[in-house]
Amino acid sequence: MTSTRHWRGLAVATLTLLLAACGDNLKPPAEDADAAVDAAAGVCGNGTVEAGEDCDDGDQVADAVCDAACHFTCGDGIVQAEFGELCDPGAAGAGACPTACDDGMACTADVLAGSGCQAACMSSAITVAVDGDGCCPIGATAATDSDCAPGCGNGVVDAGETCDTAIASGAGACPTTCNDGQACTTDALVAGGTCQAACTATPITTPVNGDGCCPTGATPATDTDCVPGCGNGIVDPGETCDRAIPVGPGACPTTCSDGMACTRDVLTGGGTCTAACTFPPITMPANGDGCCPAGANNTTDSDCAPRCGNGVVETGEQCDDGNMNNTDACSNTCTLTSATPTAFRFRDLDLRDPHVFVNVVVCRDMTDTGLLTFPGVNPLIQTNIQTDGADANTLLDLSIVTLFRPLNQATSASTPLEIHFPGCTSPIGATVCSRTPPASPAVPTMSTNGVAPCLGPVPGSTGGYMPAITQPVAPCYASAATTVTIDVAGIPVTLTDARVAATYVGNPATSTVNGLLVGFISEAQANMTVLPMSLPLVGGQPLSSILAGGAGNCSNRNDKDVNNGVPGWWFYMNFTADRVTWIDN
């Protein structure tokens, strides 16, 4: 008979054996699971995936992959947003993960993005017209997409429609009410509720008190909505127009033109309700304004056409004696006849007024006195007139000739006169002059014999320089005014209102003395005339820079004059001239 101690020992041994097998992290064939013991023993979290575990990340903390019991969180039927889950395959209803996507909208493209617990449906709007995809995108029409149904209410403004009732707002939406914000229009909705709906605005023309409109022609006396005053859209008493009237009768002018060349278009009262146009006649000659006023001619105004017989030699004319005698030196077509020419060549030429000043350390008068390599203006002119210089071409460097056709020294007689810049042979005492070359054409004018003084300075236009200006005395001639360009020491000086006069010596004359060449150069022309670079000290500067009163000139003098309101300088040059042999080729 077994003792009680024996059974007690057997029970302890058996329990020990059982404890040694269950919970030893081993799963013999006889064991089904050891999860509870493992959990009690802390096996979950040892970093090794064992039987009964889905995962083991080395801890017993629930996270995005493995929970505290070593099972996957994704698939546990719970959407755990804190772990970044959007859904869970094990969940039912709203938390279940999608396997396909369709939002039921024809004009969206549906895509299943992601996988597992990050699976989600994404939809993007279809914007490109594609036939057969079931979508008619915004902007497409039945003509561009077969999925678009033509007709009012399809959300597209089709041909023949002004709008579409299915468009809620913005471009293409059909108006339901109309208001253009203008007090003087009646606003109406036409074809409302259709795809031809449109707004019309009819001008109010009849005065009606209290409608907020003061129509054209109404006054405060006929319509209480009219307020008197400039800018109220009404030409009130004392006004010539109203600024608020945009066009038509009553509108204020902003520019003026009567279409007439010989009137000035003047706007008075501009910007006010007394604005008006006036058109005073043009009476003064001005080049380029399209008008030839009374008393002007082609030499004083380029807008005047040359007219043979007016006594003025104009463009295209060789002469103009102002008479209808076709047998004298100037024909009735203003061409020279076979009258014998008589030529007088300048033997010397001196600038008397204005003087030329150059600022070199101090302001220096360079008219008669030189400096460094520049001999002075008058000495340089004399050298050019009297010698054949460095070019040695057998011609005198500068020649100016007055040519009469014919020479007629009778008192008060008029005869055609030409100013030439011909080629004259050297030496000066036996020179022969040939007609002005085409590159330097003659300047035709008329001369008239008179009594002393034939020509003198314009009052108040001289500077009192010495030697004084010499004036021609009887018997003498003086030319009509013209325009001529004179070479003054290599400087091309263009003179307007130019006249030439001199005293005859002998009858017929063998020379002329007391010669005076007069002309005006405007300040604008002097600013544009550039001195030749060959001139020492002043080359490349404007002519005005060496004339007293001009820009950049010495400030201690001012020789500037005025001619018909135009600022500039009157030039006075004295000369003598000898009769020379003339070849009229």
Coordinates of C-alpha atoms in Angstrom, one line a residue:
M1 CA 0.0 0.0 0.0
T2 CA 1.5 3.2 -1.1
S3 CA 2.0 5.8 1.6
T4 CA 0.6 9.3 1.6
R5 CA 4.1 10.7 1.2
H6 CA 4.5 8.7 -2.0
W7 CA 1.3 10.2 -3.7
R8 CA 2.2 13.6 -2.6
G9 CA 5.7 13.3 -4.2
L10 CA 4.2 11.9 -7.4
A11 CA 1.8 14.8 -7.6
V12 CA 4.6 17.3 -7.2
A13 CA 6.7 15.6 -9.8
T14 CA 3.8 15.5 -12.3
L15 CA 3.1 19.3 -11.7
T16 CA 6.7 20.1 -12.2
L17 CA 6.8 18.2 -15.5
L18 CA 3.7 20.0 -16.7
L19 CA 5.1 23.4 -15.8
A20 CA 8.4 22.5 -17.5
A21 CA 6.5 21.8 -20.8
C22 CA 3.9 24.6 -20.9
G23 CA 5.4 28.1 -21.2
D24 CA 8.9 27.1 -22.3
N25 CA 8.5 28.9 -25.7
L26 CA 8.5 25.6 -27.4
K27 CA 5.5 24.0 -29.1
P28 CA 5.8 20.3 -29.1
P29 CA 3.2 18.4 -31.1
A30 CA 1.2 17.9 -28.0
E31 CA 0.8 21.6 -27.4
D32 CA -1.8 23.7 -29.3
A33 CA -0.9 27.1 -28.0
D34 CA 1.1 28.8 -25.4
A35 CA -0.1 32.4 -25.9
A36 CA -1.4 33.0 -22.4
V37 CA 1.7 31.6 -20.8
D38 CA 3.9 33.5 -23.2
A39 CA 2.1 36.7 -22.4
A40 CA 2.5 36.0 -18.7
A41 CA 6.1 35.2 -19.2
G42 CA 6.6 38.4 -21.4
V43 CA 7.6 36.6 -24.6
C44 CA 5.6 39.1 -26.9
G45 CA 8.0 41.9 -27.4
N46 CA 11.2 39.9 -27.6
G47 CA 11.6 40.9 -31.3
T48 CA 11.0 37.3 -32.5
V49 CA 7.7 36.3 -34.2
E50 CA 6.7 33.0 -32.6
A51 CA 3.6 30.8 -32.7
G52 CA 0.4 32.7 -32.1
E53 CA 2.0 36.0 -33.1
D54 CA 1.4 38.0 -36.3
C55 CA 4.4 40.3 -35.6
D56 CA 6.9 41.2 -32.9
D57 CA 8.6 44.6 -33.1
G58 CA 10.5 44.2 -29.9
D59 CA 8.0 46.0 -27.6
Q60 CA 4.5 45.7 -26.3
V61 CA 3.4 49.1 -27.4
A62 CA 0.7 49.5 -30.0
D63 CA 1.8 51.4 -33.1
A64 CA 1.1 51.6 -36.8
V65 CA 2.1 48.0 -37.5
C66 CA 2.1 45.9 -34.4
D67 CA -0.2 46.1 -31.4
A68 CA 0.6 45.2 -27.7
A69 CA -0.5 41.6 -28.2
C70 CA 1.9 41.1 -31.2
H71 CA -1.0 41.2 -33.8
F72 CA -1.1 43.5 -36.9
T73 CA -3.0 46.7 -36.4
C74 CA -4.0 47.0 -40.1
G75 CA -6.7 44.3 -40.6
D76 CA -7.9 44.3 -37.0
G77 CA -11.2 45.8 -38.1
I78 CA -10.5 49.1 -36.5
V79 CA -9.6 52.3 -38.3
Q80 CA -6.8 53.7 -36.2
A81 CA -6.3 57.3 -37.6
E82 CA -3.6 57.9 -35.0
F83 CA -1.5 55.3 -36.9
G84 CA -2.2 56.9 -40.3
E85 CA -4.9 54.4 -41.3
L86 CA -7.5 55.7 -43.7
C87 CA -9.5 52.4 -43.6
D88 CA -9.2 48.8 -42.4
P89 CA -9.8 45.7 -44.5
G90 CA -11.4 44.0 -41.5
A91 CA -13.8 46.8 -40.9
A92 CA -17.4 47.0 -42.1
G93 CA -19.4 49.9 -43.4
A94 CA -17.8 53.3 -43.7
G95 CA -14.4 52.2 -42.4
A96 CA -13.9 49.4 -44.9
C97 CA -11.1 49.9 -47.5
P98 CA -12.3 50.5 -51.1
T99 CA -11.3 48.0 -53.8
A100 CA -12.8 50.0 -56.7
C101 CA -13.7 53.7 -57.2
D102 CA -16.7 55.4 -58.8
D103 CA -18.3 58.6 -57.6
G104 CA -21.1 58.3 -60.0
M105 CA -20.1 61.6 -61.7
A106 CA -19.7 61.4 -65.5
C107 CA -17.2 64.3 -65.6
T108 CA -14.7 63.0 -63.1
A109 CA -11.9 60.6 -63.5
D110 CA -11.9 58.1 -60.5
V111 CA -8.7 56.4 -59.3
L112 CA -8.0 54.0 -56.4
A113 CA -4.8 55.3 -54.7
G114 CA -2.7 53.5 -52.1
S115 CA -3.2 50.0 -50.6
G116 CA -4.0 48.3 -47.4
C117 CA -5.1 50.7 -44.7
Q118 CA -4.0 53.7 -46.9
A119 CA -6.3 52.8 -49.8
A120 CA -8.5 55.8 -50.9
C121 CA -10.5 57.0 -53.9
M122 CA -9.4 60.1 -55.7
S123 CA -11.5 62.0 -58.3
S124 CA -10.3 64.8 -60.7
A125 CA -12.4 66.9 -63.1
I126 CA -12.4 66.0 -66.8
T127 CA -11.5 69.2 -68.8
V128 CA -10.6 67.8 -72.2
A129 CA -13.4 67.0 -74.7
V130 CA -13.2 63.3 -75.6
D131 CA -15.9 61.5 -77.6
G132 CA -17.6 58.5 -75.8
D133 CA -16.4 59.0 -72.3
G134 CA -19.8 60.0 -71.1
C135 CA -18.7 63.5 -70.1
C136 CA -19.4 66.9 -71.6
P137 CA -16.8 69.1 -69.9
I138 CA -17.1 72.9 -69.4
G139 CA -16.5 74.8 -72.6
A140 CA -17.2 71.8 -74.8
T141 CA -20.2 71.7 -77.3
A142 CA -21.9 69.1 -79.3
A143 CA -19.6 70.2 -82.1
T144 CA -16.5 69.3 -80.2
D145 CA -17.7 66.4 -78.0
S146 CA -20.2 63.7 -78.9
D147 CA -21.2 63.4 -75.2
C148 CA -22.6 67.0 -75.2
A149 CA -26.3 67.2 -76.0
P150 CA -27.1 70.3 -78.0
G151 CA -29.9 72.6 -76.8
C152 CA -30.9 75.3 -74.3
G153 CA -30.1 74.2 -70.7
N154 CA -27.1 72.0 -71.6
G155 CA -24.7 74.4 -69.9
V156 CA -23.1 75.4 -73.2
V157 CA -23.9 78.5 -75.3
D158 CA -24.6 76.8 -78.6
A159 CA -24.9 78.4 -81.9
G160 CA -28.0 80.7 -82.0
E161 CA -28.0 81.2 -78.3
T162 CA -27.0 84.3 -76.4
C163 CA -26.7 82.5 -73.1
D164 CA -27.6 79.2 -71.4
T165 CA -30.0 78.8 -68.6
A166 CA -27.9 76.1 -67.0
I167 CA -25.0 78.4 -66.5
A168 CA -25.4 79.9 -63.0
S169 CA -23.2 83.0 -63.2
G170 CA -20.4 84.7 -65.2
A171 CA -19.9 84.5 -68.9
G172 CA -22.7 82.7 -70.7
A173 CA -25.2 83.1 -67.8
C174 CA -28.7 84.3 -68.9
P175 CA -29.8 87.6 -67.4
T176 CA -32.9 87.6 -65.2
T177 CA -32.9 91.4 -64.4
C178 CA -31.4 94.4 -66.3
N179 CA -29.8 97.6 -65.0
D180 CA -27.1 99.4 -66.9
G181 CA -26.6 102.0 -64.1
Q182 CA -27.5 104.8 -66.5
A183 CA -30.3 107.2 -65.3
C184 CA -31.3 108.1 -68.8
T185 CA -32.1 104.7 -70.2
T186 CA -35.1 102.4 -69.8
D187 CA -33.8 98.9 -69.1
A188 CA -35.8 95.8 -70.2
L189 CA -35.3 92.1 -70.2
V190 CA -36.1 90.5 -73.6
A191 CA -36.8 86.7 -73.9
G192 CA -36.3 86.1 -70.2
G193 CA -36.1 82.5 -69.1
T194 CA -34.8 81.4 -72.5
C195 CA -31.4 81.0 -74.1
Q196 CA -32.0 84.1 -76.1
A197 CA -32.4 86.3 -73.0
A198 CA -30.8 89.8 -73.4
C199 CA -31.0 93.2 -71.9
T200 CA -31.9 96.3 -73.8
A201 CA -31.4 100.0 -72.8
T202 CA -33.6 102.5 -74.6
P203 CA -32.5 106.2 -74.2
I204 CA -35.1 108.3 -72.4
T205 CA -35.9 111.4 -74.5
T206 CA -39.0 112.7 -72.9
P207 CA -38.8 114.8 -69.7
V208 CA -40.5 113.1 -66.8
N209 CA -40.3 114.5 -63.2
G210 CA -38.8 112.2 -60.7
D211 CA -37.4 109.4 -62.9
G212 CA -33.8 110.5 -62.1
C213 CA -33.1 111.4 -65.7
C214 CA -32.5 114.8 -67.3
P215 CA -32.8 113.9 -71.1
T216 CA -31.1 115.9 -73.9
G217 CA -33.0 119.1 -74.5
A218 CA -34.6 119.2 -71.1
T219 CA -34.0 122.0 -68.6
P220 CA -34.7 122.5 -65.0
A221 CA -37.9 124.3 -66.1
T222 CA -39.2 121.2 -67.9
D223 CA -37.8 118.4 -65.7
T224 CA -37.1 118.5 -62.0
D225 CA -34.3 116.0 -62.5
C226 CA -32.3 118.6 -64.4
V227 CA -29.7 120.5 -62.3
P228 CA -28.4 123.8 -63.7
G229 CA -24.6 124.1 -64.1
C230 CA -21.6 123.2 -66.3
G231 CA -21.3 119.5 -66.6
N232 CA -25.0 118.7 -66.1
G233 CA -25.4 117.5 -69.7
I234 CA -27.5 120.6 -70.7
V235 CA -26.4 123.7 -72.5
D236 CA -27.7 126.2 -69.9
P237 CA -28.0 130.0 -70.5
G238 CA -24.5 131.5 -70.7
E239 CA -23.0 128.3 -72.0
T240 CA -21.9 127.5 -75.5
C241 CA -21.7 123.7 -74.8
D242 CA -21.7 121.2 -71.9
R243 CA -18.8 119.0 -70.9
A244 CA -21.1 116.1 -70.1
I245 CA -22.4 115.9 -73.7
P246 CA -20.0 113.4 -75.4
V247 CA -20.8 114.1 -79.1
G248 CA -23.2 115.9 -81.3
P249 CA -25.0 119.2 -80.7
G250 CA -24.0 120.8 -77.4
A251 CA -20.8 118.8 -77.1
C252 CA -17.7 121.0 -76.1
P253 CA -14.9 121.0 -78.7
T254 CA -11.5 119.8 -77.7
T255 CA -9.8 120.5 -81.0
C256 CA -10.6 122.8 -83.9
S257 CA -10.2 122.6 -87.7
D258 CA -12.1 124.4 -90.4
G259 CA -10.1 122.6 -93.2
M260 CA -8.8 126.0 -94.5
A261 CA -5.1 126.3 -95.0
C262 CA -4.9 130.1 -94.5
T263 CA -6.7 130.2 -91.1
R264 CA -5.3 129.4 -87.7
D265 CA -7.4 126.9 -85.7
V266 CA -7.8 128.2 -82.2
L267 CA -9.6 126.6 -79.3
T268 CA -10.8 129.1 -76.6
G269 CA -12.2 128.3 -73.2
G270 CA -11.0 124.7 -73.5
G271 CA -12.3 122.4 -70.7
T272 CA -15.1 124.7 -69.8
C273 CA -18.7 125.1 -70.9
T274 CA -17.8 128.2 -73.0
A275 CA -15.4 126.3 -75.2
A276 CA -15.5 127.5 -78.8
C277 CA -13.4 127.4 -82.0
T278 CA -12.2 130.6 -83.7
F279 CA -10.4 130.7 -87.1
P280 CA -8.4 134.0 -87.5
P281 CA -6.8 134.4 -90.9
I282 CA -3.0 133.8 -91.4
T283 CA -1.3 137.0 -92.5
M284 CA 2.4 136.3 -91.9
P285 CA 4.5 134.0 -94.2
A286 CA 5.6 130.8 -92.5
N287 CA 7.2 127.9 -94.2
G288 CA 5.3 124.5 -94.0
D289 CA 2.0 125.7 -92.7
G290 CA 0.3 125.1 -96.0
C291 CA -0.8 128.7 -96.5
C292 CA 0.5 131.3 -98.9
P293 CA -0.9 134.6 -97.3
A294 CA -1.5 137.8 -99.2
G295 CA 1.7 139.6 -100.1
A296 CA 3.9 136.5 -99.7
N297 CA 5.8 134.8 -102.5
N298 CA 8.0 131.7 -103.0
T299 CA 11.1 133.4 -101.6
T300 CA 9.4 134.3 -98.3
D301 CA 7.1 131.3 -97.9
S302 CA 7.7 127.8 -99.3
D303 CA 3.9 127.2 -99.4
C304 CA 3.6 129.8 -102.2
A305 CA 3.9 128.5 -105.8
P306 CA 6.3 130.5 -108.0
R307 CA 4.5 133.1 -110.1
C308 CA 6.1 134.6 -113.1
G309 CA 5.4 138.3 -113.4
N310 CA 5.3 139.3 -109.7
G311 CA 8.7 141.0 -109.8
V312 CA 10.3 138.4 -107.6
V313 CA 12.7 135.8 -108.8
E314 CA 11.4 132.5 -107.4
T315 CA 12.2 128.8 -107.6
G316 CA 12.6 127.7 -111.2
E317 CA 12.8 131.3 -112.6
Q318 CA 15.9 132.8 -114.1
C319 CA 14.5 136.3 -113.7
D320 CA 11.3 138.2 -113.1
D321 CA 11.1 141.9 -114.1
G322 CA 7.4 142.2 -113.3
N323 CA 6.5 143.4 -116.7
M324 CA 4.9 141.9 -119.8
N325 CA 7.7 143.1 -122.2
N326 CA 8.9 140.0 -124.0
T327 CA 11.7 141.7 -125.8
D328 CA 13.8 142.8 -122.8
A329 CA 16.4 140.8 -120.8
C330 CA 13.7 138.8 -119.0
S331 CA 11.0 137.1 -121.1
N332 CA 7.4 136.7 -120.1
T333 CA 8.2 133.1 -119.0
C334 CA 10.8 134.4 -116.6
T335 CA 13.7 133.1 -118.5
L336 CA 16.8 135.1 -119.6
T337 CA 17.0 136.3 -123.1
S338 CA 20.2 136.9 -125.1
A339 CA 21.0 140.1 -123.2
T340 CA 24.7 140.5 -122.8
P341 CA 25.8 139.6 -119.2
T342 CA 28.1 141.9 -117.3
A343 CA 30.0 140.3 -114.3
F344 CA 31.6 142.0 -111.3
R345 CA 33.8 139.7 -109.1
F346 CA 34.4 140.6 -105.4
R347 CA 38.0 141.7 -104.9
D348 CA 37.7 141.7 -101.1
L349 CA 35.0 141.1 -98.5
D350 CA 35.0 142.2 -94.9
L351 CA 32.6 141.2 -92.1
R352 CA 31.7 144.5 -90.3
D353 CA 28.9 143.3 -88.0
P354 CA 28.5 141.2 -85.9
H355 CA 32.0 140.5 -84.8
V356 CA 33.3 137.0 -84.0
F357 CA 34.4 136.2 -80.5
V358 CA 36.2 133.1 -79.1
N359 CA 36.7 132.3 -75.4
V360 CA 40.3 131.3 -75.1
V361 CA 41.4 132.0 -71.5
V362 CA 39.7 135.4 -72.0
C363 CA 37.0 136.5 -74.5
R364 CA 38.9 137.5 -77.8
D365 CA 37.6 139.3 -80.9
M366 CA 38.7 137.2 -83.8
T367 CA 37.2 139.3 -86.6
D368 CA 40.3 141.1 -87.7
T369 CA 42.9 139.7 -85.4
G370 CA 44.3 136.1 -85.4
L371 CA 45.4 133.8 -82.5
L372 CA 47.8 130.9 -82.7
T373 CA 47.3 129.2 -86.1
F374 CA 44.0 131.1 -86.9
P375 CA 44.6 134.3 -88.8
G376 CA 41.3 135.9 -88.0
V377 CA 38.0 135.9 -90.0
N378 CA 38.6 138.8 -92.4
P379 CA 42.2 138.0 -93.2
L380 CA 41.2 134.4 -94.0
I381 CA 38.4 135.7 -96.3
Q382 CA 40.9 138.0 -98.2
T383 CA 43.3 135.1 -98.6
N384 CA 40.6 132.8 -100.1
I385 CA 39.3 135.5 -102.4
Q386 CA 42.7 136.7 -103.7
T387 CA 44.7 133.5 -104.0
D388 CA 44.8 129.9 -105.2
G389 CA 45.6 128.1 -101.9
A390 CA 46.9 124.7 -101.0
D391 CA 44.8 122.8 -103.6
A392 CA 46.7 124.6 -106.4
N393 CA 43.9 123.9 -108.9
T394 CA 44.5 127.2 -110.9
L395 CA 41.2 128.6 -109.5
L396 CA 40.9 131.3 -106.9
D397 CA 39.6 129.6 -103.6
L398 CA 36.6 131.8 -103.2
S399 CA 34.7 133.8 -105.9
I400 CA 31.5 135.8 -105.5
V401 CA 30.1 137.5 -108.6
T402 CA 27.2 139.9 -109.3
L403 CA 26.0 139.4 -112.8
F404 CA 23.7 141.9 -114.6
R405 CA 21.6 140.8 -117.7
P406 CA 22.1 143.4 -119.1
L407 CA 24.0 146.1 -117.3
N408 CA 21.6 149.2 -117.2
Q409 CA 22.8 152.1 -115.2
A410 CA 19.9 154.4 -116.0
T411 CA 18.3 156.1 -113.0
S412 CA 15.5 153.9 -111.5
A413 CA 16.1 151.2 -114.1
S414 CA 15.5 147.6 -113.1
T415 CA 17.3 144.6 -114.5
P416 CA 17.8 140.9 -113.7
L417 CA 20.7 140.3 -111.3
E418 CA 22.3 137.0 -110.4
I419 CA 24.6 136.2 -107.5
H420 CA 27.1 133.5 -108.6
F421 CA 29.8 131.4 -106.9
P422 CA 31.7 130.5 -110.1
G423 CA 35.1 129.1 -110.9
C424 CA 37.5 132.0 -111.6
T425 CA 41.1 131.5 -112.8
S426 CA 44.2 132.7 -111.0
P427 CA 45.8 135.3 -110.8
I428 CA 43.2 137.8 -109.6
G429 CA 44.2 140.6 -111.9
A430 CA 43.6 138.6 -115.1
T431 CA 40.9 136.2 -114.0
V432 CA 38.3 134.7 -116.2
C433 CA 35.1 133.4 -114.5
S434 CA 32.8 130.6 -115.7
R435 CA 29.2 130.2 -115.0
T436 CA 28.3 128.7 -111.5
P437 CA 28.5 124.9 -111.5
P438 CA 25.3 123.0 -110.8
A439 CA 26.5 122.0 -107.4
S440 CA 26.5 125.7 -106.5
P441 CA 23.6 127.3 -108.5
A442 CA 23.2 131.0 -109.1
V443 CA 20.8 133.0 -106.9
P444 CA 18.5 135.0 -109.2
T445 CA 17.0 138.4 -108.1
M446 CA 16.3 141.8 -109.5
S447 CA 18.3 145.1 -109.1
T448 CA 17.1 148.6 -109.2
N449 CA 19.2 151.7 -109.6
G450 CA 18.6 154.4 -107.0
V451 CA 20.0 157.3 -105.1
A452 CA 22.0 157.3 -101.9
P453 CA 21.8 155.5 -99.7
C454 CA 20.8 152.5 -101.9
L455 CA 21.1 150.2 -98.9
G456 CA 21.9 150.6 -95.2
P457 CA 21.7 148.8 -91.8
V458 CA 18.4 148.0 -90.1
P459 CA 18.0 150.6 -87.4
G460 CA 19.2 149.4 -84.0
S461 CA 20.9 146.2 -85.4
T462 CA 24.6 147.3 -85.3
G463 CA 27.1 147.0 -82.5
G464 CA 29.2 150.2 -83.2
Y465 CA 32.3 148.3 -84.3
M466 CA 35.2 149.9 -86.1
P467 CA 35.7 150.2 -89.0
A468 CA 32.1 151.3 -89.5
I469 CA 29.8 149.9 -92.1
T470 CA 30.2 151.6 -95.5
Q471 CA 27.0 152.4 -97.4
P472 CA 26.7 152.7 -101.2
V473 CA 26.2 156.2 -102.6
A474 CA 24.8 157.3 -105.9
P475 CA 25.1 156.2 -108.7
C476 CA 24.3 152.8 -107.1
Y477 CA 22.1 149.7 -107.4
A478 CA 20.3 147.5 -104.8
S479 CA 18.8 144.1 -105.2
A480 CA 15.5 142.7 -104.1
A481 CA 15.5 140.4 -101.0
T482 CA 16.5 136.8 -101.5
T483 CA 18.1 133.9 -99.7
V484 CA 21.8 133.2 -100.2
T485 CA 24.6 131.1 -98.5
I486 CA 27.9 132.9 -98.2
D487 CA 31.2 131.2 -97.4
V488 CA 32.6 133.3 -94.5
A489 CA 36.1 132.0 -93.7
G490 CA 35.0 128.4 -94.5
I491 CA 31.8 128.9 -92.6
P492 CA 28.6 128.4 -94.7
V493 CA 26.3 131.2 -93.5
T494 CA 22.8 131.1 -94.9
L495 CA 21.2 134.5 -95.0
T496 CA 17.5 135.2 -95.5
D497 CA 16.1 138.6 -96.5
A498 CA 19.6 139.1 -98.2
R499 CA 20.2 142.1 -100.3
V500 CA 23.3 143.4 -102.2
A501 CA 24.1 146.9 -103.2
A502 CA 27.1 148.9 -104.5
T503 CA 28.2 152.2 -106.1
Y504 CA 29.0 152.1 -109.9
V505 CA 32.5 153.4 -110.9
G506 CA 32.3 154.6 -114.6
N507 CA 29.5 154.3 -117.2
P508 CA 29.6 151.6 -118.3
A509 CA 31.0 150.6 -114.9
T510 CA 34.4 149.0 -114.7
S511 CA 34.1 148.2 -111.0
T512 CA 31.8 148.8 -108.0
V513 CA 32.8 150.2 -104.6
N514 CA 31.1 150.8 -101.2
G515 CA 29.5 147.3 -101.7
L516 CA 27.2 146.1 -98.9
L517 CA 25.9 142.6 -98.5
V518 CA 23.1 142.4 -95.9
G519 CA 21.2 139.3 -94.6
F520 CA 19.7 137.7 -91.5
I521 CA 20.4 134.4 -89.9
S522 CA 18.0 133.1 -87.2
E523 CA 19.3 131.8 -83.9
A524 CA 17.8 128.4 -84.7
Q525 CA 19.7 128.3 -88.0
A526 CA 22.9 129.4 -86.3
N527 CA 22.5 126.7 -83.7
M528 CA 22.2 124.1 -86.5
T529 CA 25.2 125.4 -88.6
V530 CA 28.3 123.4 -87.5
L531 CA 31.7 125.1 -87.9
P532 CA 34.1 123.0 -90.1
M533 CA 36.5 120.8 -88.1
S534 CA 39.3 122.4 -90.2
L535 CA 38.9 125.7 -88.3
P536 CA 41.3 125.9 -85.3
L537 CA 39.9 126.5 -81.8
V538 CA 36.2 126.4 -82.9
G539 CA 35.8 123.5 -85.3
G540 CA 32.8 121.3 -84.6
Q541 CA 31.0 124.0 -82.6
P542 CA 27.7 125.6 -83.7
L543 CA 28.0 129.0 -85.5
S544 CA 26.0 130.6 -82.6
S545 CA 28.9 129.8 -80.2
I546 CA 31.1 132.5 -81.8
L547 CA 28.4 135.2 -82.2
A548 CA 27.9 137.5 -79.2
G549 CA 24.7 136.6 -77.5
G550 CA 24.8 133.0 -78.7
A551 CA 24.8 129.9 -76.6
G552 CA 28.3 129.3 -75.1
N553 CA 29.6 132.7 -76.3
C554 CA 31.3 135.4 -74.2
S555 CA 28.7 136.9 -71.8
N556 CA 30.0 140.4 -71.9
R557 CA 28.3 141.3 -75.2
N558 CA 25.1 140.6 -77.0
D559 CA 24.8 141.4 -80.8
K560 CA 21.5 139.4 -81.1
D561 CA 18.9 141.1 -83.3
V562 CA 15.2 140.4 -84.2
N563 CA 13.7 140.1 -87.7
N564 CA 9.9 139.9 -87.8
G565 CA 9.9 138.6 -84.2
V566 CA 12.5 136.0 -84.9
P567 CA 15.7 136.2 -82.8
G568 CA 19.1 136.0 -84.6
W569 CA 21.8 138.2 -86.1
W570 CA 21.8 140.7 -89.0
F571 CA 25.1 140.3 -91.0
Y572 CA 26.8 143.3 -92.7
M573 CA 29.7 142.7 -95.1
N574 CA 31.5 145.4 -97.2
F575 CA 33.0 144.6 -100.6
T576 CA 34.6 146.0 -103.7
A577 CA 34.2 144.3 -107.1
D578 CA 36.0 144.4 -110.5
R579 CA 34.5 143.8 -113.9
V580 CA 35.7 140.4 -115.2
T581 CA 35.5 138.3 -118.3
W582 CA 32.5 136.0 -118.1
I583 CA 32.0 132.7 -119.9
D584 CA 28.3 131.9 -119.8
N585 CA 28.5 128.2 -120.4

